[in-house]
Short mmCIF file of N, CA and C in Angstrom, two decimals:
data_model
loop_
_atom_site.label_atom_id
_atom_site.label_comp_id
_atom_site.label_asym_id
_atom_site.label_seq_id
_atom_site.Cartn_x
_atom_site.Cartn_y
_atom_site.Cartn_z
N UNK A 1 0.82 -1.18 0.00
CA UNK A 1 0.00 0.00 0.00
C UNK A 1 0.87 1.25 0.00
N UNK A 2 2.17 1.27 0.69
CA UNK A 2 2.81 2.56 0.78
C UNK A 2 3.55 2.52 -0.75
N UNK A 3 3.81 1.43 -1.65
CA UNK A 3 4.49 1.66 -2.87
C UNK A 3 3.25 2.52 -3.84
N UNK A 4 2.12 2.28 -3.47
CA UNK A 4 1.01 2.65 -4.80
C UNK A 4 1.02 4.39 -3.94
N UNK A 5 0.82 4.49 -2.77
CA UNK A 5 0.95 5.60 -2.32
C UNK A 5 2.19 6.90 -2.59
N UNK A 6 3.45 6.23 -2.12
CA UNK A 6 4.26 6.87 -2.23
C UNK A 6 4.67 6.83 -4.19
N UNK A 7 3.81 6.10 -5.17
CA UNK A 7 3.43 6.68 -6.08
C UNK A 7 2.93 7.62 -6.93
N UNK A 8 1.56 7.27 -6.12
CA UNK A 8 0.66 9.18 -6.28
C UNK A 8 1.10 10.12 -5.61
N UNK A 9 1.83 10.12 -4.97
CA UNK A 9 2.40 11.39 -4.69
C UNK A 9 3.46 11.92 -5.23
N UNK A 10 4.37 10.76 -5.95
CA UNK A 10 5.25 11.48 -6.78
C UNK A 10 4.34 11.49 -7.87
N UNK A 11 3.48 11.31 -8.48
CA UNK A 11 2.78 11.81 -9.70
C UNK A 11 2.17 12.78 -9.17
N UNK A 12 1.63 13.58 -8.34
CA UNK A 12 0.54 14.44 -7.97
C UNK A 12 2.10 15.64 -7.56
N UNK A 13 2.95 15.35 -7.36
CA UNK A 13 4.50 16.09 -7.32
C UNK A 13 4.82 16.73 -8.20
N UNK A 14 4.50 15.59 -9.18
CA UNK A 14 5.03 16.31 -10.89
C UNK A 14 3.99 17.27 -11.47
N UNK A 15 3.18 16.73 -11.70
CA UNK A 15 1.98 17.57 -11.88
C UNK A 15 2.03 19.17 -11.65
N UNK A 16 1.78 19.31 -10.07
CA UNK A 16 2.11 20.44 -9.30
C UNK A 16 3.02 21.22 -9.84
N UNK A 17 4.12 20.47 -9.77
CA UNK A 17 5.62 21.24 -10.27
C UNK A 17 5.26 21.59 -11.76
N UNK A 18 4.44 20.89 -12.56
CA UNK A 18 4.47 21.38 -13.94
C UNK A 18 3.52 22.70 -14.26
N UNK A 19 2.55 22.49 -13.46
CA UNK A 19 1.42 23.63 -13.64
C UNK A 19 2.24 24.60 -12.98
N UNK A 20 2.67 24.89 -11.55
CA UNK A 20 3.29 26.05 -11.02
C UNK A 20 3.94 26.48 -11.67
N UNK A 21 4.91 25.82 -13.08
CA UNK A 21 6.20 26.74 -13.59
C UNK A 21 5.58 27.60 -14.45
N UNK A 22 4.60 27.63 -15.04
CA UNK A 22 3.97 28.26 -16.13
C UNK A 22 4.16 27.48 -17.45
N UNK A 23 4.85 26.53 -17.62
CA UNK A 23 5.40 25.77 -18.69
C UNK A 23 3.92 25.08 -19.49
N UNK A 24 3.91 24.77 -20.23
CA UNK A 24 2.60 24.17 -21.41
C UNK A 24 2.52 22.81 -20.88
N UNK A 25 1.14 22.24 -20.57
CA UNK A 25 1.39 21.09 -20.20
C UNK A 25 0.54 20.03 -21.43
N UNK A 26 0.69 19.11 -21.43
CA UNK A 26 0.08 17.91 -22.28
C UNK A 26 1.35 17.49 -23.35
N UNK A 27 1.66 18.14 -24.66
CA UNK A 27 2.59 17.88 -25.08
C UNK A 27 3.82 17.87 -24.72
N UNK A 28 4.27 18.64 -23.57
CA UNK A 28 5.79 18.46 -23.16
C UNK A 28 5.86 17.16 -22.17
N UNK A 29 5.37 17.19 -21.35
CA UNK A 29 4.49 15.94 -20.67
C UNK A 29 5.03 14.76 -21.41
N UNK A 30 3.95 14.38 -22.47
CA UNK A 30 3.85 13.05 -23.26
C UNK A 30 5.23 12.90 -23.94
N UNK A 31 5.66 13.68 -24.82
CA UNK A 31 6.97 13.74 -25.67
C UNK A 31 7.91 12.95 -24.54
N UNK A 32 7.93 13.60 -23.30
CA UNK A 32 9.27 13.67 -22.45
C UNK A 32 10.38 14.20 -23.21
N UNK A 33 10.59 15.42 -24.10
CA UNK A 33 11.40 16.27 -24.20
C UNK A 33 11.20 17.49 -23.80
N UNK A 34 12.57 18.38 -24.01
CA UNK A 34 12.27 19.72 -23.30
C UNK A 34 11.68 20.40 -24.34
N UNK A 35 11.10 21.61 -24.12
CA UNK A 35 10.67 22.95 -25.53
C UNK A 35 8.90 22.68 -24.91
N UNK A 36 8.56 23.17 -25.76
CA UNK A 36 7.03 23.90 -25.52
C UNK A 36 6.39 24.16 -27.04
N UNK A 37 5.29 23.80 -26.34
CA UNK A 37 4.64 23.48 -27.59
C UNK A 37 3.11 24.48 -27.50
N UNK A 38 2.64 25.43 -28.51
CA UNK A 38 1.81 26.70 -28.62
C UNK A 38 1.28 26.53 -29.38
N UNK A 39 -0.61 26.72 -29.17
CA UNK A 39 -1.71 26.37 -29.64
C UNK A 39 -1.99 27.24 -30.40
N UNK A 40 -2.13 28.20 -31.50
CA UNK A 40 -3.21 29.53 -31.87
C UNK A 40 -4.28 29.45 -31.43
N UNK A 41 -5.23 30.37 -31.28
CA UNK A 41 -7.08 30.35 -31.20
C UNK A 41 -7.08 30.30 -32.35
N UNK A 42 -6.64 30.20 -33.63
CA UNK A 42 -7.34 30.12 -35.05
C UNK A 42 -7.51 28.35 -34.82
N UNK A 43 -6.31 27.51 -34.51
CA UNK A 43 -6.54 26.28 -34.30
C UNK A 43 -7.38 25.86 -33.66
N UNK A 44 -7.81 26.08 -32.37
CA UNK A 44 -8.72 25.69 -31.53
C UNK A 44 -10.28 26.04 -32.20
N UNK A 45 -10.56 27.26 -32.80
CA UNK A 45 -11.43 27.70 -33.81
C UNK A 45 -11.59 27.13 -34.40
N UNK A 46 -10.73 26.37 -35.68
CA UNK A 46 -11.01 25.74 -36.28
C UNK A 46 -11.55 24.18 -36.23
N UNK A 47 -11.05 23.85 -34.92
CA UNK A 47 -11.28 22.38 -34.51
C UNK A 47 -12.96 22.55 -34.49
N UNK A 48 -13.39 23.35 -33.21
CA UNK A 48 -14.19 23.36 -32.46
C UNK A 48 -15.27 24.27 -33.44
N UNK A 49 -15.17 24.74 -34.79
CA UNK A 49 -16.20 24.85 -35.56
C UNK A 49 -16.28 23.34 -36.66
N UNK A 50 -15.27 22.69 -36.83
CA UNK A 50 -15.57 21.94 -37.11
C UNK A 50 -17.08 20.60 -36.60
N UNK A 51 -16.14 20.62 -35.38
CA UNK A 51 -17.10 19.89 -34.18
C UNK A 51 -18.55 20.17 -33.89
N UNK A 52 -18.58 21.72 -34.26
CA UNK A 52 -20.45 21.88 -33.87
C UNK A 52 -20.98 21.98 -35.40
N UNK A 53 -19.95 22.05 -36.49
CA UNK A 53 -21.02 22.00 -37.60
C UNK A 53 -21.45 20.40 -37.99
N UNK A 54 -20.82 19.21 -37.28
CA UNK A 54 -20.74 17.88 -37.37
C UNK A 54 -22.16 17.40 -36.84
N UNK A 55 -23.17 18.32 -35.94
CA UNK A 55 -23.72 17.85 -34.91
C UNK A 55 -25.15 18.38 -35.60
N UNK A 56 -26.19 17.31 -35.51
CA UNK A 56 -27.62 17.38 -36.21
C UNK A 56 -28.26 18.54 -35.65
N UNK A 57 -29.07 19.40 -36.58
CA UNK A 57 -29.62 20.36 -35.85
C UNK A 57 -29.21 21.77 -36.12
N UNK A 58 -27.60 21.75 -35.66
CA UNK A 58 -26.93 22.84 -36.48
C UNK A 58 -27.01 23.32 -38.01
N UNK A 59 -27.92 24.40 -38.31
CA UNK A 59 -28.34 24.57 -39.98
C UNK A 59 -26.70 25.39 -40.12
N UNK A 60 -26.54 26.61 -39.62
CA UNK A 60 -25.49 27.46 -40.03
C UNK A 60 -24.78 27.88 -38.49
N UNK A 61 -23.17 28.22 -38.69
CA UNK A 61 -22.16 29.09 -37.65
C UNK A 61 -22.34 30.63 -37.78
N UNK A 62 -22.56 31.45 -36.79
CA UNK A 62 -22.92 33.09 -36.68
C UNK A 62 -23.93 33.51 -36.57
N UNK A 63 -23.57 34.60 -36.67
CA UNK A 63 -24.48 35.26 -36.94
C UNK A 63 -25.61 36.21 -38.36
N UNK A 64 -26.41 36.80 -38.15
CA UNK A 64 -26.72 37.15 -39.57
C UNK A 64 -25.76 37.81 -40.35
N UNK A 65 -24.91 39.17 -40.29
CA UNK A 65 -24.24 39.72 -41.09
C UNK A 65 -22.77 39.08 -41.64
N UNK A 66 -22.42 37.95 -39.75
CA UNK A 66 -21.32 37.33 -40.63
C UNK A 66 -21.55 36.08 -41.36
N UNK A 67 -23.00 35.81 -41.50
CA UNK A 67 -23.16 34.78 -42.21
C UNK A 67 -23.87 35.27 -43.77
N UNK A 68 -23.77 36.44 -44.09
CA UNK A 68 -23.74 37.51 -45.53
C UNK A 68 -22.32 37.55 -45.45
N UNK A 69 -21.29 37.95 -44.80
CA UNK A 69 -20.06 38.26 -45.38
C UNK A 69 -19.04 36.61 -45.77
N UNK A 70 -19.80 36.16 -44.97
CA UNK A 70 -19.43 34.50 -45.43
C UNK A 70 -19.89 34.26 -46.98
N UNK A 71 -21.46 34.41 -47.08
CA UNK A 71 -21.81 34.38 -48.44
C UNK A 71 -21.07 34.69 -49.76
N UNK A 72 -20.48 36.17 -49.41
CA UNK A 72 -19.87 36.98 -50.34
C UNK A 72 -18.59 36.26 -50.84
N UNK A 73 -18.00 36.04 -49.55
CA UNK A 73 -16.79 35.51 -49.47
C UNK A 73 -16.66 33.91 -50.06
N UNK A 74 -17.65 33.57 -50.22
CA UNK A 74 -17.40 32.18 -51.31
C UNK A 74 -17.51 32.63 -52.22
N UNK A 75 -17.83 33.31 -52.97
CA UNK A 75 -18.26 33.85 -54.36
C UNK A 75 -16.87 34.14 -54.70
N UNK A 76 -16.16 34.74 -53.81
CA UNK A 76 -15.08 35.31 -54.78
C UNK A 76 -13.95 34.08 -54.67
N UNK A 77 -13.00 33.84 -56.05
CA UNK A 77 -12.16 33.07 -56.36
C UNK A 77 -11.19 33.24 -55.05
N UNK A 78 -10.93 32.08 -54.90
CA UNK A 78 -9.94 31.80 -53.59
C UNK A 78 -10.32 32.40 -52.30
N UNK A 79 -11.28 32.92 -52.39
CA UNK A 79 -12.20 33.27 -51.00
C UNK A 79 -12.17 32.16 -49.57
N UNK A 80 -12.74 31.31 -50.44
CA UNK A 80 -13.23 30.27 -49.68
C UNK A 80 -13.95 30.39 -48.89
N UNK A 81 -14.65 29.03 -47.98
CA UNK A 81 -15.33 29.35 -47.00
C UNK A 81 -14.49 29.74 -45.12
N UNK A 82 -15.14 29.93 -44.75
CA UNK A 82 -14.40 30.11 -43.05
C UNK A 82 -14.86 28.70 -42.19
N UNK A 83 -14.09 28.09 -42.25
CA UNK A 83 -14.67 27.14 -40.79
C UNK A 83 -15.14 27.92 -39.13
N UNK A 84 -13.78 29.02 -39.52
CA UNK A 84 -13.94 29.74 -37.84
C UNK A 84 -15.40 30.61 -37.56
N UNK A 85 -15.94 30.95 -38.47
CA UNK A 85 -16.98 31.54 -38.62
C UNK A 85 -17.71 31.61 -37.53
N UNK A 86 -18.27 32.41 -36.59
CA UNK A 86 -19.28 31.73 -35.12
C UNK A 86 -18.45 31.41 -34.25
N UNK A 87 -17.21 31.40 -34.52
CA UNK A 87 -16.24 30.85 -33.28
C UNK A 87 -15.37 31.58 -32.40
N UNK A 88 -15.14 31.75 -31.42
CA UNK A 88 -14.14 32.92 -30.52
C UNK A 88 -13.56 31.69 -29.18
N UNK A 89 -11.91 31.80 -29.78
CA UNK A 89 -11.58 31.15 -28.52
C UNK A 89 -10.67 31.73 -28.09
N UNK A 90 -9.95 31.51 -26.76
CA UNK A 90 -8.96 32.26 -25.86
C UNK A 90 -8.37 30.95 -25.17
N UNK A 91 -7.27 30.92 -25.70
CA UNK A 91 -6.40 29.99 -25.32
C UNK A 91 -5.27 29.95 -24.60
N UNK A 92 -5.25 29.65 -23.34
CA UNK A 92 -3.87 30.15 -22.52
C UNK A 92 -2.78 28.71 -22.52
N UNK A 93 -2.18 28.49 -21.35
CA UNK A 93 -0.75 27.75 -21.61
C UNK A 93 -1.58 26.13 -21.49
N UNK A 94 -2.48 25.85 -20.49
CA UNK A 94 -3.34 24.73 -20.45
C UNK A 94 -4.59 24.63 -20.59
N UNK A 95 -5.46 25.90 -20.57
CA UNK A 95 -6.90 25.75 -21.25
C UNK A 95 -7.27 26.70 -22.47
N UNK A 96 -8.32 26.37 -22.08
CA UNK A 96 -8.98 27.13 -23.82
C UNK A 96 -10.85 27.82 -23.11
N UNK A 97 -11.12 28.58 -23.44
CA UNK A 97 -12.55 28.93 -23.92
C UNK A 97 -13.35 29.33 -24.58
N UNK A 98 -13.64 28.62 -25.42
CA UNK A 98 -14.75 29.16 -26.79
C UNK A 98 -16.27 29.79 -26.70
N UNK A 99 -16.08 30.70 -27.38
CA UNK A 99 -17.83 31.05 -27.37
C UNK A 99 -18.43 30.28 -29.23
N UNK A 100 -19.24 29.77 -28.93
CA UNK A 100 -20.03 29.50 -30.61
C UNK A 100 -21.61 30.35 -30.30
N UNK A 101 -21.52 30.87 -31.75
CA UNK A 101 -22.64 31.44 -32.46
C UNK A 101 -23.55 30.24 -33.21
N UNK A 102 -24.57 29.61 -33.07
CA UNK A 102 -25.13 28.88 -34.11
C UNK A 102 -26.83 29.28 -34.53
N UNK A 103 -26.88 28.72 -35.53
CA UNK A 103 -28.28 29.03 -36.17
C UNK A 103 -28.75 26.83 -35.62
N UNK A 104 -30.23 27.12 -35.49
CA UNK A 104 -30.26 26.16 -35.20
C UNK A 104 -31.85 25.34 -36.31
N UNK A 105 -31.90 24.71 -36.72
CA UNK A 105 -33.07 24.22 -37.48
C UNK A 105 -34.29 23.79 -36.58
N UNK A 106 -35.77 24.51 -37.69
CA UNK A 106 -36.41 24.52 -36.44
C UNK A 106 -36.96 23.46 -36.19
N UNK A 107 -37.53 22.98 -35.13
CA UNK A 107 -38.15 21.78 -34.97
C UNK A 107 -37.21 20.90 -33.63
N UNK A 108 -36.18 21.29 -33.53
CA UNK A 108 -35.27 20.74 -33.07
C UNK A 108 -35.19 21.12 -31.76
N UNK A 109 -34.63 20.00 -30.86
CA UNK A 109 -34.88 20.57 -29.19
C UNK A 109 -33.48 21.92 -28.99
N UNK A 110 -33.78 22.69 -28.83
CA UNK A 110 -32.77 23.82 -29.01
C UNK A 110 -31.15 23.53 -27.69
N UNK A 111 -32.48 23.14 -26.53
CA UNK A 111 -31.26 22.46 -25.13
C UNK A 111 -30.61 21.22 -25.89
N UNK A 112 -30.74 20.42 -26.48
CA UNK A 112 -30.59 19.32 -26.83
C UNK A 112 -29.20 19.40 -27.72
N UNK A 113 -29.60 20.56 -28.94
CA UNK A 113 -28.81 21.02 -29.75
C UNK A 113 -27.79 21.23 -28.99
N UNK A 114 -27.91 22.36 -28.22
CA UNK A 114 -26.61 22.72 -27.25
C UNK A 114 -25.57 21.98 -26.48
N UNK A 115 -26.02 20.91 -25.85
CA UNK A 115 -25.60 19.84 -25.80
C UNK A 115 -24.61 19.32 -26.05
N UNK A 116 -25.61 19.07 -27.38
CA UNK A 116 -24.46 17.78 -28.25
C UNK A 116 -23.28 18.84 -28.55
N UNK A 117 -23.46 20.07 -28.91
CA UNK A 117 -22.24 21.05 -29.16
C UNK A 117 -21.36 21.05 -28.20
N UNK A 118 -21.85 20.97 -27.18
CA UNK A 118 -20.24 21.53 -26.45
C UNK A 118 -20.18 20.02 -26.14
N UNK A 119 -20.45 19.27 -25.81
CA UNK A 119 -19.99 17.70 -26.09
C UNK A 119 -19.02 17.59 -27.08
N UNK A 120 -19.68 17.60 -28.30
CA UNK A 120 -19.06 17.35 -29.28
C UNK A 120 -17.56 18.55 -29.72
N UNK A 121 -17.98 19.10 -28.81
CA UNK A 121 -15.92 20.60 -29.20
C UNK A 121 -15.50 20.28 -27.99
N UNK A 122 -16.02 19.88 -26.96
CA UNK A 122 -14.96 19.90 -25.74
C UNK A 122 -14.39 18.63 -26.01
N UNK A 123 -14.98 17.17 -26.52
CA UNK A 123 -14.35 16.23 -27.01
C UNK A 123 -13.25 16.15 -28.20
N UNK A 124 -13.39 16.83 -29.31
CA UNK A 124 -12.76 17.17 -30.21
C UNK A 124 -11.49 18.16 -30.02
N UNK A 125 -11.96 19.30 -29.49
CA UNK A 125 -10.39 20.05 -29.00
C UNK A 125 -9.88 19.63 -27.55
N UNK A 126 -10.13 19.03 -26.82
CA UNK A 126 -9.29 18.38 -26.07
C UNK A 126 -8.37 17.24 -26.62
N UNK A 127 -9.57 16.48 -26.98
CA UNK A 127 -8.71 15.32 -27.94
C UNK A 127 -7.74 15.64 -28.88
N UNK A 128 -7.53 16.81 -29.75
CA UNK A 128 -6.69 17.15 -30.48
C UNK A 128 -5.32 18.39 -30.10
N UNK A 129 -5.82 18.90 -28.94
CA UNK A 129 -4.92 19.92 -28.44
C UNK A 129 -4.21 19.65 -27.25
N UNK A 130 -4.77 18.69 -26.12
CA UNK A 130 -4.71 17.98 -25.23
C UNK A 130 -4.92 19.30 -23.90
N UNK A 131 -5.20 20.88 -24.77
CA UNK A 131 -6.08 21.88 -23.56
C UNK A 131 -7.28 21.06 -22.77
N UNK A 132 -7.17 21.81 -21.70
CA UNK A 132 -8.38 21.28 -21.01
C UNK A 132 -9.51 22.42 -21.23
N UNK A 133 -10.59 22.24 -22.12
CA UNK A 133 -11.52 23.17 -22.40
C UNK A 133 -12.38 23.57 -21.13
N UNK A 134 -12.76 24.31 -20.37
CA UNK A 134 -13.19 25.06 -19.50
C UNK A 134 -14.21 25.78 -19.26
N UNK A 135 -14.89 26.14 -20.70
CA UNK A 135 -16.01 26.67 -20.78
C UNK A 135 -16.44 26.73 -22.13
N UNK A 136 -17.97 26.35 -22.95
CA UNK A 136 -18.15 26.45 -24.40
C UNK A 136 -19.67 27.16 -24.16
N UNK A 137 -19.65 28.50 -24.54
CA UNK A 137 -20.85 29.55 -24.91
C UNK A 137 -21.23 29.49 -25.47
N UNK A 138 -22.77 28.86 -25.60
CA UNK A 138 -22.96 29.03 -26.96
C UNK A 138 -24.71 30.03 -27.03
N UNK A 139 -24.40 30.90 -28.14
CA UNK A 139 -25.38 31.77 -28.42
C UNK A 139 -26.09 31.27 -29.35
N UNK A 140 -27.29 31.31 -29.82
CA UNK A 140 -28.40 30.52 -30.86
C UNK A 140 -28.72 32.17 -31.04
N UNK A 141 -28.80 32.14 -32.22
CA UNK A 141 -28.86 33.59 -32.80
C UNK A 141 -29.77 33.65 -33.95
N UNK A 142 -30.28 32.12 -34.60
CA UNK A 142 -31.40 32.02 -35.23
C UNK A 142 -31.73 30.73 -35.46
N UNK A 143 -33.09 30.91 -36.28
CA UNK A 143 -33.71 29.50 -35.99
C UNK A 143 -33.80 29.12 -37.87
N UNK A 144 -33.39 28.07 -38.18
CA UNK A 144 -33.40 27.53 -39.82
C UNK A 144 -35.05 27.23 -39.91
N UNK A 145 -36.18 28.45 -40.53
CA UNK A 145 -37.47 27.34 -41.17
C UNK A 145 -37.28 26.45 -42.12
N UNK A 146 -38.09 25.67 -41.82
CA UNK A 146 -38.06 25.11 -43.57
C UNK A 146 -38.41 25.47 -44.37
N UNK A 147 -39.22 26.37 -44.71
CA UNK A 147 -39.86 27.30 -46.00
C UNK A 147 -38.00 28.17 -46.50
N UNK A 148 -37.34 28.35 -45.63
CA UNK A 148 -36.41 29.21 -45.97
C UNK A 148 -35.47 28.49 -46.98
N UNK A 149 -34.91 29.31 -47.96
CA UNK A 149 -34.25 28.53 -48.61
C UNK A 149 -32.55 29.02 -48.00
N UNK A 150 -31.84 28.12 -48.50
CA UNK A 150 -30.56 28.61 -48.09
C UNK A 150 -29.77 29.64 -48.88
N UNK A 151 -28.92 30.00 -48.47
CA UNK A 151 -28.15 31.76 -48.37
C UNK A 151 -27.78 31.22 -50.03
N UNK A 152 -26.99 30.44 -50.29
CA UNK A 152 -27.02 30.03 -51.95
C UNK A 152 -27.26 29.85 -52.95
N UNK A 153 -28.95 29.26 -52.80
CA UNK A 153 -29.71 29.69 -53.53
C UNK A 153 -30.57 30.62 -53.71
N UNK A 154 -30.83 31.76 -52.41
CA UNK A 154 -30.54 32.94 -52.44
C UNK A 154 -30.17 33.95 -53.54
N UNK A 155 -28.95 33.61 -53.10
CA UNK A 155 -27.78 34.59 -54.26
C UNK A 155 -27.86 34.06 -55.53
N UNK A 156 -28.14 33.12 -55.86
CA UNK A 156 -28.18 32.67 -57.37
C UNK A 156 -29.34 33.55 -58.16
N UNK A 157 -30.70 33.50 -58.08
CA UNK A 157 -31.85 34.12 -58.45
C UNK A 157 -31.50 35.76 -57.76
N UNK A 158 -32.45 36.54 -59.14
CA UNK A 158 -32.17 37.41 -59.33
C UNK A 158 -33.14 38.36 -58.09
N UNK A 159 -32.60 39.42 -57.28
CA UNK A 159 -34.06 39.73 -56.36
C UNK A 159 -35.00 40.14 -56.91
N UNK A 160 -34.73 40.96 -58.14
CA UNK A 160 -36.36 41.59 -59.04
C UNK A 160 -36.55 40.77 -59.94
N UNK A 161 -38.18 40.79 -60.16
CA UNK A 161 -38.04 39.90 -61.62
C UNK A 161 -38.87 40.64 -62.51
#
């Protein structure tokens, strides 16, 4: 009993000692080499819009105007689309906190939706960043009818006829 003991305490030792230095923890950790290893928020953004556009329910990421400047922005050659779109994260040496913007389709349990979102990004950017995510905001900023058509076909047809 004192070997499994005087175990966890040298693991609960290290630990300590790693968080107190300010040093990055998860990848320097696992590697067991020295150096440090630095996340962007565009990365964590990008994970974690990935992750809630994966999840049923979710029609669109943002809000209304940035989901027009999104529009625009496919149109033009090499534009592309934004994954980060709806996404805001703040990422320090061991956590992260994201806010998401989503549009949600209607019919759908809206708590339910929410849910599966931060389920589904706190699983995904932990799993991929090895941050410990800490908090996921999420704002519902509209609701998808079904009569509505989408922003694409939209823009295709002409508004006057």
């Amino acid at each position: 009993m004192s070997d499994t003991t005087s175990e966890k305490s040298a693991e609960n030792a290290g630990r300590s000692g790693t968080r107190g230095t300010g040093k990055a923890l998860g990848t320097q950790r696992e590697t067991g080499g020295p150096g440090r290893t630095t996340i962007a928020d565009g990365v964590v953004e990008k994970i974690a819009g990935m992750a809630a556009r994966d999840v049923v329910g979710v029609s669109a990421m943002g809000g209304g105007l940035a989901r027009t400047f999104g529009a625009v922005r496919d149109r033009v050659p090499g534009g592309g689309s934004s994954v980060t779109q709806g996404v805001k994260a703040e990422v320090g040496e061991s956590q992260t906190a994201l806010d998401l913007e989503v549009v949600v389709d209607y019919g759908v349990s809206i708590a339910q939706v929410a849910r599966s979102v931060r389920e589904n990004v706190i699983s995904a950017v932990e799993r991929m960043t090895g941050l410990e995510v800490v908090e996921v905001n999420i704002a519902v900023s509209d609701v998808k009818l079904p009569d509505e058509e989408d922003e694409d076909d939209e823009s295709d047809r002409p508004r006057l006829q």
